[in-house]
Coordinates of C-alpha atoms and ligand atoms in Angstrom, one line a residue:
M1 CA 133.6 69.4 -102.8
R2 CA 131.3 68.3 -105.6
V3 CA 130.6 64.6 -105.0
L4 CA 128.6 62.3 -107.3
V5 CA 127.0 59.4 -105.4
I6 CA 126.3 56.6 -107.8
G7 CA 123.7 54.2 -106.3
G8 CA 122.5 57.0 -104.0
D9 CA 118.9 55.6 -103.8
G10 CA 120.2 52.4 -102.1
Y11 CA 120.9 51.5 -98.4
C12 CA 124.5 52.8 -98.1
G13 CA 124.2 55.4 -100.9
W14 CA 121.2 57.2 -99.5
A15 CA 122.6 57.5 -96.0
T16 CA 125.9 58.7 -97.5
A17 CA 124.4 61.3 -99.9
L18 CA 122.5 62.9 -97.0
Y19 CA 125.5 62.8 -94.7
L20 CA 127.8 64.4 -97.2
S21 CA 125.2 67.0 -98.1
N22 CA 124.7 67.8 -94.4
R23 CA 128.5 68.3 -94.1
G24 CA 128.6 70.9 -96.7
H25 CA 129.5 69.0 -99.9
E26 CA 127.7 69.7 -103.1
V27 CA 126.1 66.3 -103.8
A28 CA 124.3 64.7 -106.7
I29 CA 122.8 61.2 -106.8
L30 CA 122.9 59.1 -109.9
D31 CA 120.8 55.9 -109.8
S32 CA 118.9 53.7 -112.2
L33 CA 116.4 52.7 -109.5
V34 CA 116.9 49.1 -110.7
R35 CA 117.0 47.9 -107.0
R36 CA 113.4 49.0 -106.6
H37 CA 112.7 47.0 -109.8
W38 CA 114.5 43.9 -108.5
D39 CA 112.5 44.0 -105.3
M40 CA 109.3 44.0 -107.3
Q41 CA 110.5 41.1 -109.4
L42 CA 111.4 39.1 -106.2
Q43 CA 108.1 40.2 -104.7
S44 CA 109.9 41.5 -101.6
E45 CA 109.9 44.9 -100.0
T46 CA 112.2 46.6 -97.6
L47 CA 110.9 46.5 -93.9
T48 CA 110.6 50.3 -94.1
P49 CA 108.3 52.2 -96.4
I50 CA 110.8 54.1 -98.5
A51 CA 109.5 57.2 -100.4
P52 CA 110.1 57.7 -104.1
I53 CA 113.5 59.3 -104.7
Q54 CA 112.1 62.7 -105.9
T55 CA 109.9 62.9 -102.7
R56 CA 112.9 62.0 -100.5
L57 CA 115.0 64.8 -102.1
Q58 CA 112.3 67.4 -102.0
R59 CA 111.8 66.6 -98.2
W60 CA 115.6 66.9 -97.7
K61 CA 115.6 70.3 -99.4
D62 CA 112.6 71.6 -97.4
L63 CA 114.1 70.5 -94.1
T64 CA 117.7 71.6 -94.6
G65 CA 117.6 74.1 -97.5
K66 CA 120.2 71.9 -99.3
A67 CA 119.5 70.7 -102.8
I68 CA 120.8 67.3 -104.1
D69 CA 120.8 67.0 -107.9
L70 CA 119.3 63.8 -109.4
F71 CA 120.3 61.8 -112.5
I72 CA 118.2 58.8 -113.2
G73 CA 119.8 56.3 -115.5
D74 CA 122.1 53.3 -115.8
I75 CA 125.9 53.6 -115.7
N76 CA 125.9 50.8 -118.3
D77 CA 124.6 53.5 -120.7
Y78 CA 127.9 55.3 -121.4
I79 CA 126.4 58.4 -123.1
F80 CA 124.0 58.9 -120.1
L81 CA 126.9 58.5 -117.6
E82 CA 129.2 60.8 -119.6
Q83 CA 126.5 63.5 -120.0
S84 CA 125.5 63.4 -116.4
M85 CA 129.1 63.8 -115.2
L86 CA 129.8 66.6 -117.7
Q87 CA 126.7 68.4 -116.3
F88 CA 127.6 67.9 -112.7
Q89 CA 131.4 68.2 -112.9
P90 CA 132.3 66.0 -109.9
A91 CA 135.6 66.3 -108.0
A92 CA 134.9 62.9 -106.4
V93 CA 132.7 60.0 -107.4
V94 CA 131.5 57.5 -104.8
H95 CA 130.4 54.4 -106.6
F96 CA 127.8 52.2 -104.7
G97 CA 125.8 51.5 -107.9
E98 CA 126.0 47.7 -108.3
Q99 CA 124.0 44.5 -107.8
R100 CA 125.2 43.7 -104.3
S101 CA 123.5 40.4 -103.3
A102 CA 125.5 37.2 -103.3
P103 CA 122.3 35.0 -103.3
F104 CA 120.8 37.1 -106.2
S105 CA 124.0 36.4 -108.3
M106 CA 123.6 32.7 -107.6
I107 CA 120.0 32.2 -108.6
D108 CA 120.8 31.0 -112.1
R109 CA 122.9 31.8 -115.2
E110 CA 120.9 34.9 -116.0
H111 CA 121.4 36.5 -112.6
A112 CA 125.1 35.7 -112.6
V113 CA 125.5 37.3 -116.0
L114 CA 123.3 40.3 -115.0
T115 CA 125.4 40.8 -111.9
Q116 CA 128.8 40.7 -113.5
T117 CA 127.7 42.7 -116.6
N118 CA 126.0 45.4 -114.5
N119 CA 128.9 45.7 -112.1
V120 CA 132.0 45.2 -114.2
V121 CA 130.7 47.1 -117.3
G122 CA 129.3 50.0 -115.2
T123 CA 132.6 50.4 -113.4
L124 CA 134.6 50.2 -116.7
N125 CA 132.4 52.9 -118.2
L126 CA 133.0 55.1 -115.2
L127 CA 136.8 54.6 -115.6
Y128 CA 136.6 55.8 -119.2
V129 CA 134.6 58.9 -118.4
I130 CA 137.1 59.8 -115.7
R131 CA 140.0 59.2 -118.1
D132 CA 138.5 61.3 -120.9
H133 CA 137.0 64.2 -118.9
F134 CA 138.0 64.2 -115.3
P135 CA 141.6 63.0 -115.0
D136 CA 141.9 64.5 -111.5
C137 CA 138.6 63.1 -110.1
H138 CA 138.9 60.8 -107.2
L139 CA 137.1 57.5 -107.6
V140 CA 135.9 56.1 -104.2
K141 CA 134.7 52.6 -105.1
L142 CA 132.8 50.2 -102.8
G143 CA 134.5 46.9 -102.8
T144 CA 133.9 44.2 -100.2
M145 CA 135.8 42.2 -97.5
G146 CA 134.4 39.1 -99.2
E147 CA 136.9 39.6 -102.0
Y148 CA 139.5 38.1 -99.7
G149 CA 137.5 35.0 -98.7
T150 CA 138.6 33.2 -95.6
P151 CA 142.4 32.5 -96.0
N152 CA 144.3 30.8 -93.2
I153 CA 146.6 33.8 -92.7
D154 CA 145.9 37.4 -91.6
I155 CA 144.2 39.6 -94.2
E156 CA 146.1 42.8 -95.0
E157 CA 144.6 46.0 -96.5
G158 CA 144.8 45.3 -100.2
Y159 CA 148.4 44.3 -100.6
I160 CA 150.8 41.7 -99.1
T161 CA 154.6 41.6 -99.1
I162 CA 155.8 38.2 -100.1
E163 CA 159.3 36.7 -100.2
H164 CA 159.7 33.9 -102.7
N165 CA 162.9 32.1 -103.8
G166 CA 165.0 34.9 -102.3
R167 CA 163.1 37.8 -104.0
K168 CA 160.6 40.1 -102.4
D169 CA 157.6 42.1 -103.7
T170 CA 154.4 43.8 -102.5
L171 CA 151.5 42.3 -104.5
P172 CA 147.7 42.5 -104.5
Y173 CA 146.4 40.3 -101.7
P174 CA 145.1 37.0 -103.0
K175 CA 141.4 36.9 -103.7
Q176 CA 139.1 33.9 -103.0
P177 CA 135.6 35.2 -103.2
G178 CA 132.5 33.1 -102.4
S179 CA 129.9 34.1 -105.0
F180 CA 129.6 35.4 -108.6
Y181 CA 128.6 38.8 -106.9
H182 CA 131.8 38.8 -104.8
L183 CA 133.8 37.8 -107.9
S184 CA 132.4 40.9 -109.8
K185 CA 134.0 43.0 -107.1
V186 CA 137.4 41.3 -107.7
H187 CA 137.0 41.9 -111.4
D188 CA 136.3 45.6 -110.7
T189 CA 139.4 45.7 -108.4
H190 CA 141.6 44.5 -111.1
N191 CA 140.2 46.9 -113.7
I192 CA 140.5 49.9 -111.4
H193 CA 144.0 49.0 -110.4
F194 CA 145.0 48.6 -114.0
A195 CA 143.4 52.0 -115.0
C196 CA 145.3 53.7 -112.2
K197 CA 148.5 52.3 -113.5
I198 CA 148.1 53.1 -117.1
W199 CA 146.1 56.4 -117.0
G200 CA 147.2 57.9 -113.7
I201 CA 143.6 57.8 -112.2
R202 CA 143.3 58.2 -108.5
A203 CA 141.2 55.6 -106.7
T204 CA 140.3 54.3 -103.3
D205 CA 138.8 50.8 -103.0
L206 CA 136.8 50.5 -99.8
N207 CA 136.6 46.8 -98.9
Q208 CA 133.5 47.1 -96.8
G209 CA 132.3 44.4 -94.4
I210 CA 128.6 43.7 -93.7
V211 CA 126.7 46.8 -92.8
Y212 CA 124.1 46.8 -90.0
G213 CA 121.7 49.3 -88.5
V214 CA 119.4 51.8 -90.2
L215 CA 119.4 55.1 -88.5
T216 CA 121.9 57.9 -89.3
E217 CA 121.4 61.4 -88.1
E218 CA 120.0 62.5 -91.4
T219 CA 117.8 59.6 -92.4
G220 CA 116.3 59.7 -88.9
M221 CA 115.2 63.4 -89.3
D222 CA 111.9 62.6 -91.0
E223 CA 109.8 59.6 -92.0
L224 CA 110.1 60.6 -95.7
L225 CA 113.9 60.3 -95.4
I226 CA 113.7 56.7 -94.0
N227 CA 116.3 54.3 -95.3
R228 CA 115.7 50.9 -96.7
L229 CA 116.2 47.8 -94.4
D230 CA 116.2 44.5 -96.2
Y231 CA 115.2 41.3 -94.4
D232 CA 114.4 38.9 -97.2
G233 CA 116.5 35.8 -98.0
V234 CA 118.1 37.4 -101.1
F235 CA 119.0 41.0 -100.1
G236 CA 118.8 40.8 -96.3
T237 CA 122.1 40.6 -94.5
A238 CA 123.0 38.7 -91.4
L239 CA 122.6 41.0 -88.4
N240 CA 119.8 43.1 -89.8
R241 CA 117.9 39.9 -90.7
F242 CA 118.3 38.5 -87.2
C243 CA 116.9 41.6 -85.6
I244 CA 113.9 41.6 -87.9
Q245 CA 113.4 37.8 -87.4
A246 CA 113.5 38.4 -83.6
A247 CA 110.9 41.1 -83.9
V248 CA 108.4 38.9 -85.6
G249 CA 109.1 35.7 -83.6
H250 CA 110.8 33.8 -86.4
P251 CA 113.7 31.5 -85.4
L252 CA 117.0 33.1 -86.3
T253 CA 118.4 31.6 -89.5
V254 CA 121.9 30.6 -88.8
Y255 CA 123.3 28.8 -91.9
G256 CA 125.2 25.7 -91.1
S257 CA 127.2 25.5 -87.9
G258 CA 127.4 29.3 -87.7
G259 CA 131.2 29.4 -87.2
Q260 CA 131.5 31.7 -90.3
T261 CA 133.3 34.8 -89.2
R262 CA 132.8 38.1 -91.0
A263 CA 133.8 41.7 -90.7
L264 CA 131.0 44.2 -89.8
L265 CA 130.3 47.9 -89.3
D266 CA 127.5 50.2 -88.3
I267 CA 125.9 52.3 -91.1
R268 CA 127.0 55.4 -89.2
D269 CA 130.5 54.3 -89.8
T270 CA 129.9 53.6 -93.5
V271 CA 129.0 57.2 -94.1
R272 CA 131.9 58.5 -92.0
C273 CA 134.4 56.2 -93.8
V274 CA 133.3 57.5 -97.2
E275 CA 133.7 61.0 -96.0
I276 CA 137.2 60.3 -94.8
A277 CA 138.1 58.8 -98.1
V278 CA 136.6 61.8 -100.0
N279 CA 138.4 64.3 -97.8
N280 CA 141.7 62.5 -98.2
P281 CA 142.0 61.7 -101.9
A282 CA 144.4 59.1 -103.3
D283 CA 147.4 60.4 -105.2
K284 CA 147.4 60.4 -109.0
G285 CA 148.0 56.9 -110.2
E286 CA 147.5 55.5 -106.8
F287 CA 145.2 52.5 -106.2
R288 CA 144.6 52.7 -102.5
V289 CA 142.7 50.0 -100.5
F290 CA 141.1 50.4 -97.1
N291 CA 139.4 47.6 -95.2
Q292 CA 136.2 49.3 -94.1
F293 CA 134.9 47.5 -91.0
T294 CA 135.1 47.9 -87.3
E295 CA 134.7 44.5 -85.7
M296 CA 134.6 40.7 -86.5
F297 CA 132.0 38.3 -85.3
S298 CA 130.9 34.8 -86.1
I299 CA 127.3 34.3 -87.2
N300 CA 126.7 32.4 -83.9
D301 CA 128.1 35.4 -82.0
L302 CA 125.6 37.6 -83.8
A303 CA 122.7 35.2 -83.2
M304 CA 123.6 35.0 -79.5
L305 CA 123.9 38.8 -79.1
V306 CA 120.4 39.3 -80.7
K307 CA 119.0 36.5 -78.5
K308 CA 120.4 38.2 -75.4
A309 CA 119.2 41.7 -76.3
G310 CA 115.8 40.4 -77.4
T311 CA 115.2 38.3 -74.4
A312 CA 116.0 41.3 -72.2
M313 CA 113.2 43.1 -74.0
G314 CA 110.7 40.2 -73.4
L315 CA 111.0 38.6 -76.9
D316 CA 111.0 34.8 -77.1
I317 CA 113.9 34.0 -79.5
E318 CA 114.9 30.6 -80.9
V319 CA 118.0 30.0 -83.0
N320 CA 117.8 27.5 -85.9
N321 CA 120.8 26.0 -87.6
L322 CA 119.6 25.5 -91.1
D323 CA 121.3 23.4 -93.8
N324 CA 123.7 25.9 -95.3
P325 CA 122.5 27.0 -98.8
R326 CA 125.9 28.4 -99.6
V327 CA 129.2 26.7 -100.2
E328 CA 131.6 28.3 -97.7
L329 CA 133.8 27.3 -94.8
E330 CA 131.9 27.1 -91.5
E331 CA 134.9 26.9 -89.2
H332 CA 138.0 28.9 -90.2
Y333 CA 140.6 31.4 -89.2
F334 CA 139.7 35.0 -89.9
N335 CA 141.8 38.0 -88.9
A336 CA 141.7 41.1 -91.0
K337 CA 143.5 44.4 -90.6
N338 CA 141.6 47.7 -90.5
T339 CA 143.9 50.4 -89.3
K340 CA 144.0 52.7 -92.3
L341 CA 140.6 54.4 -91.8
I342 CA 141.2 54.6 -88.1
D343 CA 144.6 56.3 -88.7
L344 CA 142.7 58.9 -90.8
G345 CA 140.3 59.6 -88.0
L346 CA 137.5 57.0 -87.9
E347 CA 136.0 56.7 -84.4
P348 CA 134.1 53.4 -84.6
H349 CA 130.6 52.8 -83.3
Y350 CA 131.1 49.4 -81.8
L351 CA 128.1 47.0 -81.7
S352 CA 126.4 47.6 -78.4
D353 CA 123.3 46.7 -76.4
S354 CA 121.9 50.1 -77.1
L355 CA 122.3 49.7 -80.9
L356 CA 120.7 46.2 -80.8
D357 CA 117.8 47.6 -78.6
S358 CA 117.3 50.4 -81.1
L359 CA 117.4 48.1 -84.1
L360 CA 115.0 45.7 -82.4
N361 CA 112.6 48.4 -81.5
F362 CA 112.8 49.8 -85.0
A363 CA 112.0 46.3 -86.4
I364 CA 109.1 46.0 -84.0
K365 CA 107.7 49.3 -85.1
Y366 CA 107.5 48.1 -88.8
K367 CA 106.9 44.4 -88.1
Q368 CA 103.4 44.4 -89.7
R369 CA 105.2 44.9 -93.0
V370 CA 107.1 41.7 -92.8
D371 CA 106.2 38.9 -95.2
E372 CA 107.4 35.8 -93.3
K373 CA 107.5 33.8 -96.6
Q374 CA 110.4 36.0 -97.6
I375 CA 112.6 35.0 -94.7
L376 CA 113.9 31.5 -95.4
P377 CA 116.8 31.3 -97.9
K378 CA 115.6 29.9 -101.3
V379 CA 118.8 30.3 -103.4
S380 CA 121.3 27.4 -103.3
W381 CA 124.9 27.6 -104.3
R382 CA 124.8 24.0 -105.5
K383 CA 123.1 23.0 -108.7
Ligands
NAD401 P1 121.6 48.7 -102.6 O1 121.1 47.6 -103.5 O2 120.7 49.1 -101.4 O3 121.9 50.0 -103.4 C1 122.6 50.0 -104.7 C2 122.0 51.1 -105.5 O4 122.7 51.1 -106.8 C3 120.5 50.9 -105.8 O5 119.8 52.0 -105.5 C4 120.5 50.5 -107.3 O6 119.3 51.0 -108.0 C5 121.7 51.2 -107.8 N1 122.3 50.6 -109.0 C6 122.6 49.3 -109.2 N2 123.1 49.1 -110.5 C7 123.1 50.3 -111.1 C8 123.5 50.8 -112.4 N3 124.0 49.9 -113.3 N4 123.4 52.1 -112.7 C9 122.9 53.0 -111.7 N5 122.5 52.6 -110.5 C10 122.6 51.3 -110.2 O7 123.0 48.2 -102.1 P2 123.8 48.7 -100.8 O8 123.6 47.8 -99.7 O9 123.6 50.2 -100.6 O10 125.3 48.5 -101.3 C11 126.0 49.6 -102.0 C12 127.4 49.2 -102.3 O11 128.1 48.8 -101.2 C13 127.4 48.0 -103.3 O12 128.4 48.2 -104.2 C14 127.8 46.8 -102.3 O13 128.5 45.9 -103.0 C15 128.6 47.5 -101.3 N6 128.6 46.9 -100.0 C16 127.4 46.7 -99.3 C17 127.4 46.1 -98.1 C18 126.1 45.9 -97.3 O14 126.1 45.2 -96.2 N7 125.0 46.5 -97.7 C19 128.6 45.6 -97.5 C20 129.7 45.7 -98.2 C21 129.7 46.4 -99.5
USQ402 N1 124.1 34.0 -93.1 C1 123.4 33.3 -92.1 N2 122.1 33.5 -92.0 C2 121.4 34.4 -92.7 C3 122.1 35.2 -93.6 C4 123.5 35.0 -93.8 O1 124.0 32.4 -91.5 O2 120.2 34.6 -92.5 C5 125.6 33.8 -93.2 C6 126.0 33.5 -94.7 O3 126.0 32.1 -94.9 C7 127.4 34.1 -94.7 C8 127.3 35.3 -93.7 O4 126.2 35.1 -92.9 O5 128.3 33.2 -94.1 C9 127.2 36.6 -94.4 O6 126.0 36.6 -95.2 P1 125.3 38.0 -95.6 O7 124.1 37.6 -96.4 O8 125.0 38.8 -94.3 O9 126.4 38.8 -96.4 P2 127.1 38.5 -97.8 O10 126.3 37.6 -98.6 O11 128.5 38.3 -97.6 O12 126.9 40.0 -98.5 C10 126.7 41.2 -97.7 C11 126.3 42.3 -98.7 C12 127.3 42.4 -99.8 C13 128.7 42.7 -99.1 C14 129.1 41.7 -98.1 C15 130.3 42.1 -97.3 O13 125.0 41.9 -99.3 O14 127.0 43.5 -100.7 O15 129.7 42.8 -100.1 O16 128.0 41.6 -97.1 S1 131.3 40.7 -96.9 O17 130.4 39.7 -96.2 O18 132.3 41.2 -96.0 O19 131.8 40.2 -98.2

C-alpha cells in the first residue's frame, strides 16, 4: 500500500516509516523538521545522535534497497500539503506530525497557541486534502489516552453507551484532558469525527499511551538509523526519562506522590499497531477509535521497576518525590479497555526485565551526551 507518514522524522514516525517500508509498503515521509528546531530553541538534544533525515533515508536505501520518498514542509501550508499528496498518491496517511509535549504547551501563551494552531490547523488541512482529492484514503491519526483524563469509571474505546431518563445512546466518551497539548488532540478528534460524518471520510484514531523503548528491528540495523530518545524535562516521557536518569546517577523524578496511573506501550508495539490499522481500514464514513496501549502502571510502579533493574546491574538509584509541576490527580481510579487492536492481531511486548536491561544499557552507552541541567522539570501548570 502507498502510505504517507506525516511526522516521519520523529520518535514514533521514524520507527513506523522504516517498519512499514520493511514490510513491503511504499512509504513516503512528510515532515517540517520543526521538532529539531524546537530542540535547538530549548537547547536540548536527544540522548542519541540522530542523523539528518536525508542521511537516514540514504542509509536505509543502501542497506535494504528500499526507497522512502521525502517531502519537507509544514502541513499548516495547505498548498505544500496538497501538492505533496497529489505527487505521492497515498492510499493511507499516518499522521504523527504534531507538537506532542504537554509541558511545551504549558510554557506560556505563545506555546499554547503554537501547539493548538500547529496541531488543529494541520489536521484540518489534511481533512480537506482528503475530501477534495483522496476520498477513499484512510486517515490513521495519532491521538492520545490523555484525551480521556482520569475518570472514576472504566475508559471505553472512544464511545460509551449511556442510558439517561429512559433513553439510550452510544456517544463519544467524555474527554477531560490535562494540558493544552492534550486538548489539541480532543479538538482534532472532534474535527475528524465531524468530517467522517459529513464527507464520508474513513478514519482511525489511535489513542496511544506513553511510548517507551528505542530499538525496533529496523532502527537497530545501523547507527545512522538510530531513533531519537528524549530525556529532557519538556519532551522526555516517564519511563524513558527514568532509565536515562538511572544511567547517569540522577535521582528518579517522580512528580508528587507518584500514584498517577497511565497506559503505556513498547515502541515495537506502536509500529505494529499502526500496521494493523493500515492493513484493516475503517469503513467509509466511519470514525473508529482504538486505545493503543498494552499495560497500565503508576509512576511509582515505573520508578520501582527501574530501581530494581538498575540495582541488579550495580547502579545506585534514588527515587525523589518532587513537588508536582502539573495539576493532575495523584491518586485515582484508572482502568482502560484495549481489546480492539488485540482482536485484530496485536501480540504485545509486555514490560520485562530484559527490556529494562536493554534500555538501561542503551542509556549507559550514550550517557556522556546527557546534559543534567535538562533533567529537572522547569514548566509549571500553575501561573
Ligand atoms: P516527535 O516530536 O518525536 O515527532 C513529531 C514529528 O512531527 C517531528 O518530526 C516534527 O518535526 C513533525 N511535525 C510537527 N508538526 C508538524 C507540522 N505542522 N508539519 C509537518 N511535520 C510536523 O513526537 P512523537 O513522540 O513521535 O509523537 C508522534 C505522535 O504520536 C504525536 O502526534 C503524539 O501526540 C503521539 N503520541 C506520542 C506518544 C509518545 O509517548 N511519544 C504517546 C502518545 C501519542
Ligand atoms: N511524570 C513524572 N516524572 C517525570 C515525567 C512525568 O512523575 O519525570 C508524570 C507526569 O506528572 C504524568 C505522567 O508521569 O503524570 C506522564 O507524563 P509524561 O511526560 O510521561 O507523559 P505525558 O505528558 O502524558 O505525554 C506523553 C507524550 C504525549 C502523549 C502522552 C500519552 O509526550 O505525546 O500523548 O504521553 S498519555 O499520557 O496517555 O496521554
